[in-house]
Short mmCIF file of C-alpha atoms and ligand atoms in Angstrom, two decimals:
data_model
loop_
_atom_site.label_atom_id
_atom_site.label_comp_id
_atom_site.label_asym_id
_atom_site.label_seq_id
_atom_site.Cartn_x
_atom_site.Cartn_y
_atom_site.Cartn_z
CA MET A 3 4.85 8.72 -17.01
CA ARG A 4 4.24 7.00 -13.68
CA ARG A 5 6.07 3.73 -13.10
CA PRO A 6 3.61 1.00 -12.07
CA MET A 7 3.98 -0.58 -8.67
CA VAL A 8 2.70 -3.80 -7.14
CA ALA A 9 3.07 -4.37 -3.40
CA GLY A 10 2.27 -7.59 -1.57
CA ASN A 11 0.99 -7.16 1.98
CA TRP A 12 1.60 -10.49 3.71
CA LYS A 13 -0.32 -9.24 6.78
CA MET A 14 0.18 -11.43 9.90
CA HIS A 15 0.90 -14.59 7.92
CA GLY A 16 3.89 -16.85 7.80
CA THR A 17 6.43 -18.93 9.64
CA ARG A 18 10.16 -19.06 8.90
CA ALA A 19 9.48 -22.19 6.84
CA SER A 20 6.58 -20.79 4.82
CA VAL A 21 8.46 -17.53 4.26
CA ALA A 22 11.42 -19.51 2.92
CA GLU A 23 9.05 -21.28 0.50
CA LEU A 24 7.57 -18.00 -0.64
CA ILE A 25 11.03 -16.52 -1.21
CA GLU A 26 11.95 -19.58 -3.26
CA GLY A 27 8.73 -19.26 -5.27
CA LEU A 28 9.32 -15.58 -5.94
CA GLY A 29 12.82 -16.40 -7.13
CA LYS A 30 11.31 -18.56 -9.88
CA GLN A 31 9.04 -15.83 -11.23
CA VAL A 32 9.70 -13.93 -14.40
CA LEU A 33 9.07 -10.43 -13.12
CA PRO A 34 8.56 -7.37 -15.33
CA SER A 35 11.42 -4.88 -15.33
CA ASP A 36 9.10 -1.90 -15.80
CA VAL A 37 7.20 -2.39 -12.51
CA ASP A 38 8.33 -1.58 -8.96
CA ILE A 39 7.66 -4.74 -6.99
CA VAL A 40 7.55 -4.74 -3.20
CA VAL A 41 6.80 -7.39 -0.59
CA MET A 42 5.77 -6.47 2.93
CA PRO A 43 6.26 -9.35 5.35
CA PRO A 44 5.57 -9.25 9.09
CA SER A 45 8.47 -7.31 10.66
CA LEU A 46 9.80 -10.49 12.25
CA PHE A 47 10.65 -11.83 8.78
CA ILE A 48 12.01 -8.66 7.17
CA ASN A 49 15.63 -9.71 7.57
CA GLN A 50 14.92 -13.20 6.23
CA VAL A 51 13.21 -11.71 3.19
CA VAL A 52 15.87 -9.04 2.55
CA VAL A 53 18.59 -11.69 2.64
CA GLY A 54 16.53 -14.25 0.70
CA LEU A 55 15.66 -11.85 -2.12
CA GLU A 56 19.13 -10.36 -2.45
CA GLY A 57 19.98 -9.75 -6.09
CA GLN A 58 16.34 -9.73 -7.19
CA ALA A 59 14.48 -6.63 -8.27
CA VAL A 60 12.02 -6.90 -5.40
CA ALA A 61 12.01 -4.24 -2.69
CA VAL A 62 10.96 -4.93 0.87
CA GLY A 63 8.51 -2.88 2.89
CA ALA A 64 6.99 -2.92 6.36
CA GLN A 65 3.35 -2.99 7.37
CA ASP A 66 3.66 -0.45 10.17
CA ALA A 67 6.13 1.87 11.90
CA ALA A 68 6.32 3.76 15.17
CA ILE A 69 5.09 7.32 15.68
CA GLN A 70 8.67 8.59 15.87
CA ALA A 71 11.42 8.14 13.31
CA GLY A 72 14.29 7.47 15.70
CA GLN A 73 14.99 4.80 18.28
CA GLY A 74 13.82 5.35 21.85
CA ALA A 75 11.82 4.10 24.81
CA LEU A 76 8.72 2.84 23.03
CA THR A 77 8.07 -0.75 24.02
CA GLY A 78 6.97 -3.09 21.30
CA GLU A 79 7.33 -0.60 18.46
CA ILE A 80 9.77 -0.48 15.55
CA ALA A 81 11.21 2.86 14.44
CA SER A 82 11.24 3.66 10.75
CA THR A 83 15.00 4.32 10.94
CA GLN A 84 15.32 0.70 12.14
CA LEU A 85 13.22 -0.45 9.20
CA LEU A 86 15.49 1.51 6.88
CA ASP A 87 18.53 -0.08 8.51
CA ALA A 88 16.95 -3.51 8.02
CA GLY A 89 16.59 -2.92 4.29
CA CYS A 90 13.06 -1.58 3.88
CA SER A 91 12.06 1.05 1.36
CA PHE A 92 8.30 1.43 1.92
CA VAL A 93 5.93 1.36 4.90
CA LEU A 94 2.15 0.99 4.93
CA VAL A 95 0.26 3.53 6.99
CA GLY A 96 -3.46 3.67 7.62
CA HIS A 97 -4.37 0.16 6.49
CA SER A 98 -8.06 -0.35 7.28
CA GLU A 99 -7.29 -3.32 9.53
CA ARG A 100 -5.23 -1.01 11.72
CA ARG A 101 -7.76 1.80 11.54
CA GLN A 102 -10.63 -0.52 12.45
CA LEU A 103 -9.18 -3.30 14.63
CA ILE A 104 -6.37 -1.39 16.39
CA GLY A 105 -8.24 1.92 16.44
CA GLU A 106 -5.58 4.05 14.75
CA GLN A 107 -6.92 7.50 13.99
CA ASP A 108 -5.76 10.52 12.04
CA GLU A 109 -3.48 12.00 14.72
CA VAL A 110 -1.49 8.79 15.14
CA LEU A 111 -1.49 8.07 11.40
CA ASN A 112 -0.19 11.57 10.66
CA ARG A 113 2.67 11.09 13.11
CA LYS A 114 3.54 7.73 11.56
CA PHE A 115 3.39 9.18 8.04
CA ALA A 116 5.77 11.99 9.03
CA ALA A 117 8.15 9.63 10.86
CA ILE A 118 8.34 7.34 7.84
CA GLN A 119 9.22 10.22 5.52
CA GLU A 120 11.65 11.74 8.02
CA SER A 121 13.62 8.50 8.04
CA GLY A 122 13.92 8.44 4.26
CA LEU A 123 11.32 5.74 3.63
CA THR A 124 8.26 6.10 1.43
CA PRO A 125 4.84 5.85 3.09
CA VAL A 126 2.05 3.97 1.32
CA LEU A 127 -1.05 5.71 2.65
CA CYS A 128 -4.12 3.44 2.63
CA ILE A 129 -7.53 5.07 2.36
CA GLY A 130 -10.99 3.71 1.66
CA GLU A 131 -14.65 3.62 2.62
CA THR A 132 -16.74 0.99 4.38
CA LEU A 133 -19.74 -0.65 2.72
CA GLU A 134 -22.13 1.48 4.80
CA GLN A 135 -20.35 4.64 3.71
CA ARG A 136 -20.47 3.57 0.04
CA GLU A 137 -24.14 2.73 0.28
CA ALA A 138 -24.80 6.11 1.88
CA GLY A 139 -23.08 7.82 -1.06
CA GLN A 140 -20.19 9.02 1.12
CA THR A 141 -17.29 7.34 -0.67
CA LEU A 142 -15.62 10.43 -2.12
CA ALA A 143 -16.18 12.45 1.06
CA VAL A 144 -14.64 9.76 3.27
CA VAL A 145 -11.63 9.21 1.04
CA GLY A 146 -11.26 12.98 0.58
CA GLN A 147 -11.19 13.52 4.34
CA GLN A 148 -8.57 10.80 4.85
CA LEU A 149 -6.41 12.50 2.24
CA ASP A 150 -7.02 15.98 3.68
CA SER A 151 -5.80 14.81 7.06
CA ILE A 152 -2.28 14.51 5.60
CA ILE A 153 -2.54 17.57 3.33
CA ASP A 154 -3.74 19.78 6.20
CA ALA A 155 -0.95 18.58 8.48
CA PHE A 156 2.00 18.58 6.08
CA GLY A 157 0.94 20.32 2.87
CA ILE A 158 0.60 18.88 -0.61
CA ASP A 159 4.37 18.34 -0.96
CA ALA A 160 4.02 15.41 1.43
CA PHE A 161 2.74 13.49 -1.61
CA ALA A 162 5.85 14.20 -3.67
CA ASN A 163 7.35 11.19 -1.89
CA ALA A 164 4.42 8.96 -1.05
CA VAL A 165 2.20 6.34 -2.61
CA ILE A 166 -1.55 6.19 -2.08
CA ALA A 167 -3.51 2.94 -1.99
CA TYR A 168 -7.26 3.18 -2.46
CA GLU A 169 -8.68 0.15 -0.70
CA PRO A 170 -12.44 -0.04 -0.28
CA VAL A 171 -12.86 -1.74 3.10
CA TRP A 172 -15.67 -3.91 1.74
CA ALA A 173 -13.32 -5.37 -0.87
CA ILE A 174 -10.44 -6.31 1.43
CA GLY A 175 -10.17 -10.04 1.95
CA THR A 176 -13.81 -10.54 0.97
CA GLY A 177 -13.45 -11.71 -2.62
CA LEU A 178 -15.51 -8.66 -3.65
CA THR A 179 -13.61 -6.32 -5.95
CA ALA A 180 -14.51 -2.81 -6.98
CA SER A 181 -15.22 -2.81 -10.69
CA PRO A 182 -12.54 -1.09 -12.76
CA GLN A 183 -15.00 1.77 -13.31
CA GLN A 184 -15.77 2.11 -9.57
CA ALA A 185 -12.07 2.10 -8.72
CA GLN A 186 -11.20 4.54 -11.53
CA GLU A 187 -13.88 6.97 -10.35
CA VAL A 188 -12.30 7.16 -6.90
CA HIS A 189 -8.74 7.27 -8.22
CA ALA A 190 -9.64 10.14 -10.54
CA ALA A 191 -11.24 12.00 -7.63
CA ILE A 192 -8.13 11.50 -5.48
CA ARG A 193 -5.90 12.83 -8.25
CA ALA A 194 -8.23 15.79 -8.84
CA GLN A 195 -8.21 16.62 -5.13
CA LEU A 196 -4.40 16.65 -5.14
CA ALA A 197 -4.34 18.65 -8.41
CA GLU A 198 -6.33 21.45 -6.78
CA LYS A 199 -3.23 22.07 -4.66
CA ASN A 200 -0.43 21.08 -7.05
CA ALA A 201 -0.93 19.60 -10.51
CA GLU A 202 2.62 18.30 -10.77
CA VAL A 203 2.43 16.38 -7.51
CA ALA A 204 -0.98 15.00 -8.54
CA GLN A 205 0.36 13.75 -11.88
CA GLY A 206 3.40 12.15 -10.30
CA VAL A 207 1.88 10.31 -7.35
CA ARG A 208 1.18 6.61 -7.78
CA LEU A 209 -2.33 5.49 -6.88
CA LEU A 210 -2.62 1.76 -6.19
CA TYR A 211 -5.87 -0.14 -6.00
CA GLY A 212 -6.29 -2.79 -3.29
CA GLY A 213 -9.12 -5.16 -2.52
CA SER A 214 -9.25 -8.79 -3.65
CA VAL A 215 -6.98 -8.25 -6.64
CA LYS A 216 -6.07 -11.51 -8.38
CA SER A 217 -4.45 -12.37 -11.69
CA ALA A 218 -7.95 -12.81 -13.14
CA ASN A 219 -9.00 -9.18 -12.56
CA ALA A 220 -5.62 -7.39 -12.44
CA VAL A 221 -5.27 -6.58 -16.16
CA GLU A 222 -8.62 -4.79 -16.32
CA LEU A 223 -8.04 -2.86 -13.09
CA PHE A 224 -4.48 -1.86 -13.97
CA GLY A 225 -5.65 -0.79 -17.42
CA MET A 226 -7.60 2.15 -16.00
CA PRO A 227 -5.90 5.53 -16.53
CA ASP A 228 -5.52 6.51 -12.87
CA ILE A 229 -4.71 3.06 -11.47
CA ASP A 230 -0.94 2.70 -11.27
CA GLY A 231 -0.78 -0.80 -9.82
CA GLY A 232 -2.03 -2.67 -6.81
CA LEU A 233 -1.70 -3.42 -3.13
CA ILE A 234 -2.24 -7.14 -2.88
CA GLY A 235 -3.17 -9.02 0.29
CA GLY A 236 -4.21 -12.69 0.12
CA ALA A 237 -3.01 -13.30 -3.42
CA SER A 238 0.51 -12.12 -2.54
CA LEU A 239 1.00 -15.23 -0.39
CA ASN A 240 1.07 -17.36 -3.54
CA ALA A 241 4.25 -16.70 -5.53
CA ASP A 242 2.80 -17.79 -8.89
CA GLU A 243 -0.31 -15.69 -8.43
CA PHE A 244 1.69 -12.68 -7.23
CA GLY A 245 4.08 -13.06 -10.16
CA ALA A 246 1.13 -13.08 -12.57
CA ILE A 247 -0.31 -9.93 -10.95
CA CYS A 248 3.08 -8.19 -11.26
CA ARG A 249 3.23 -9.11 -14.94
CA ALA A 250 -0.30 -7.72 -15.41
CA ALA A 251 1.02 -4.32 -14.27
CA GLY A 252 3.81 -4.30 -16.87
CA ASN A 253 3.42 -2.77 -20.29
C1 PEP B 6 -4.87 -5.64 1.75
O1 PEP B 6 -4.80 -6.19 2.82
O2 PEP B 6 -4.29 -4.57 1.58
C2 PEP B 6 -5.66 -6.27 0.68
C3 PEP B 6 -5.90 -5.58 -0.41
O3 PEP B 6 -6.09 -7.55 0.91
P1 PEP B 6 -6.79 -8.54 -0.16
O4 PEP B 6 -6.02 -8.44 -1.45
O5 PEP B 6 -6.67 -9.89 0.46
O6 PEP B 6 -8.19 -8.08 -0.33
#
């Protein structure tokens, strides 16, 4: 039985004051005990969030990590061992905003994925197709290739300690959501692709859906057999809304 997970990606939002408000709001939520809940603030606020959420069953994650696990001469970057030291447990890798706007490609993403695991953190690998690719019928091929990039480099066991987030690019921050059936189709294909290499790893890995999830559509999405929770962007900036989404993932 896979334990559901809901992760809030705060992206590049927040000030010390608004983060303090969000922490306070999260503290007032009744959160389900059968769901792993994670918030991923901008790195600048990780310490504030770790301290502010102390004693609550909410883990902290980062949105990015450097291409090497350990500290070194790499201006502007943050090593995953530093994120671990700061109190993080998870790190996003391959978010479409970084693939598209920063230009991160497979080679860099593979190095980040490996560095995150090497440091003892869990990578949350984001994969997904653009609208053009969906309309051209390429969804499963695109997502399959993004997955294969990691499998080819590190083998299937890399997914024994990783989370996968399927995030159709056309649904991120647009208000458009994949229907539960559309999302389930892709999630099932991801799990089947992993199962070809190792059925146990495929059954154990958590597959999150991301793309304009809100409390109004979360129950239906999370009710699909291969959707194990969500990666939440915009809605995670509102504590009440995020709390409601977390409850929707509970049993
Ligand atoms: C995201 O950034 O990962 C995301 C899913 O964003 P949103 O929920 O705002 O679509």
